[in-house]
Amino acid sequence: MLGSPIAHSKSPAIHQAAYRELGLDWGYEAVEITGTTLAQFVGSRDGSWRGLSLTMPLKRDVLPLLDSRDPLVDLVGGANTVLITDTGLLGFNTDVYGVERSFVEAGVVSLRSVHVIGAGATAASVIAGVARLGATAVSVSARTPSKAVPLVALGEQLGLSVAVLPWGADVPRADAVVSTLPGGDYGLEFPEALRRSSVLFDVAYDPWPSALALQWADAGGAVIPGIELLLNQAVGQVRVFVGGDPDLPLANEDSVVAAMRAAVWED
């Protein structure tokens, strides 16, 4: 698991639980890596390595290093998974699956309108994920609106409209609000009516509950915690590392996922 900061990551415990359940003697650890050291680290891996997971800020930094990409990587402009093969580095994105699966497991099987907080690589995956659930309209709160321009183009490819809002602007009615920002209080306030009627999906999981989750709880609103995205995108990654395909279910996948979920609370 590569990224910065990375010390808080629960990914090692989650992945190690999966490989134990699958009977694989594989290691998985977190390594502090930045964009400036990524190429050297990736280039120095030998044949004993099966793959790499990537978190902020590396999902876009890794793209020039890949020999081939799953089409979803090009669509959203970011890869969170690299499979190391004899023919080179293969890039995948399992965040989109993680977003979709997290909503479905929370009982949200369809969406029409969504508000996204943040305009980075994770925001792109969120937009692709909610499009799979039928969303047709997305609004984006961006601290730097120009950074959200690629999200507008992504929406056009997916057949949905994306409107970019200034930071702190009034948010239109939405079925769901998704924060793609790291854990912290960003000074955002949402009307009580929106918090009661919209489900919040906050991808941050440390610290938890987040400032936004507390806002939603105060209004009695529904919240999907970020640990769900971490778990579900990890399932896709394990599929890649084991079978080379994020859409190919694992043997005994239910028991593997149960072991991964248990590891979250044991860690």
GROMACS .gro file of N, CA and C in nm, residues 115-120 123 139-149 151 163-169 181 188:
model
   84
  115HIS      N    1  -2.450   1.516  -0.486
  115HIS     CA    2  -2.356   1.626  -0.466
  115HIS      C    3  -2.223   1.568  -0.419
  116VAL      N    4  -2.113   1.608  -0.484
  116VAL     CA    5  -1.979   1.558  -0.453
  116VAL      C    6  -1.895   1.672  -0.397
  117ILE      N    7  -1.828   1.647  -0.287
  117ILE     CA    8  -1.738   1.744  -0.225
  117ILE      C    9  -1.595   1.705  -0.260
  118GLY      N   10  -1.525   1.792  -0.332
  118GLY     CA   11  -1.389   1.763  -0.376
  118GLY      C   12  -1.386   1.734  -0.524
  119ALA      N   13  -1.268   1.756  -0.585
  119ALA     CA   14  -1.258   1.744  -0.731
  119ALA      C   15  -1.137   1.663  -0.777
  120GLY      N   16  -1.089   1.573  -0.691
  120GLY     CA   17  -0.970   1.495  -0.726
  120GLY      C   18  -1.003   1.361  -0.790
  123ALA      N   19  -1.309   1.180  -0.659
  123ALA     CA   20  -1.435   1.239  -0.706
  123ALA      C   21  -1.473   1.181  -0.843
  139SER      N   22  -2.364   1.767  -0.883
  139SER     CA   23  -2.302   1.896  -0.855
  139SER      C   24  -2.176   1.872  -0.774
  140VAL      N   25  -2.076   1.958  -0.793
  140VAL     CA   26  -1.946   1.940  -0.731
  140VAL      C   27  -1.906   2.067  -0.659
  141SER      N   28  -1.871   2.057  -0.531
  141SER     CA   29  -1.812   2.168  -0.458
  141SER      C   30  -1.661   2.155  -0.467
  142ALA      N   31  -1.595   2.255  -0.525
  142ALA     CA   32  -1.450   2.248  -0.545
  142ALA      C   33  -1.385   2.374  -0.490
  143ARG      N   34  -1.282   2.355  -0.409
  143ARG     CA   35  -1.209   2.472  -0.358
  143ARG      C   36  -1.139   2.546  -0.470
  144THR      N   37  -1.095   2.473  -0.571
  144THR     CA   38  -1.039   2.533  -0.692
  144THR      C   39  -1.124   2.485  -0.809
  145PRO      N   40  -1.225   2.564  -0.849
  145PRO     CA   41  -1.319   2.517  -0.951
  145PRO      C   42  -1.254   2.470  -1.081
  146SER      N   43  -1.139   2.528  -1.118
  146SER     CA   44  -1.076   2.487  -1.243
  146SER      C   45  -1.034   2.339  -1.239
  147LYS      N   46  -1.007   2.287  -1.119
  147LYS     CA   47  -0.967   2.147  -1.107
  147LYS      C   48  -1.083   2.051  -1.135
  148ALA      N   49  -1.205   2.105  -1.134
  148ALA     CA   50  -1.321   2.020  -1.157
  148ALA      C   51  -1.360   2.012  -1.304
  149VAL      N   52  -1.290   2.084  -1.391
  149VAL     CA   53  -1.324   2.083  -1.533
  149VAL      C   54  -1.321   1.941  -1.591
  151LEU      N   55  -1.407   1.677  -1.453
  151LEU     CA   56  -1.526   1.606  -1.407
  151LEU      C   57  -1.647   1.638  -1.495
  163ALA      N   58  -2.236   1.998  -1.265
  163ALA     CA   59  -2.230   2.142  -1.240
  163ALA      C   60  -2.129   2.168  -1.130
  164VAL      N   61  -2.037   2.262  -1.154
  164VAL     CA   62  -1.933   2.294  -1.057
  164VAL      C   63  -1.975   2.417  -0.977
  165LEU      N   64  -1.973   2.404  -0.844
  165LEU     CA   65  -2.014   2.512  -0.754
  165LEU      C   66  -1.893   2.568  -0.680
  166PRO      N   67  -1.893   2.697  -0.651
  166PRO     CA   68  -1.787   2.753  -0.567
  166PRO      C   69  -1.791   2.690  -0.427
  167TRP      N   70  -1.678   2.689  -0.363
  167TRP     CA   71  -1.668   2.632  -0.229
  167TRP      C   72  -1.761   2.708  -0.134
  168GLY      N   73  -1.844   2.633  -0.062
  168GLY     CA   74  -1.935   2.694   0.034
  168GLY      C   75  -2.065   2.743  -0.024
  169ALA      N   76  -2.087   2.729  -0.154
  169ALA     CA   77  -2.212   2.772  -0.217
  169ALA      C   78  -2.326   2.681  -0.174
  181LEU      N   79  -1.297   1.405   0.052
  181LEU     CA   80  -1.183   1.470   0.114
  181LEU      C   81  -1.126   1.385   0.227
  188LEU      N   82  -1.773   2.327   0.627
  188LEU     CA   83  -1.892   2.322   0.544
  188LEU      C   84  -2.015   2.296   0.630
   0.00000   0.00000   0.00000
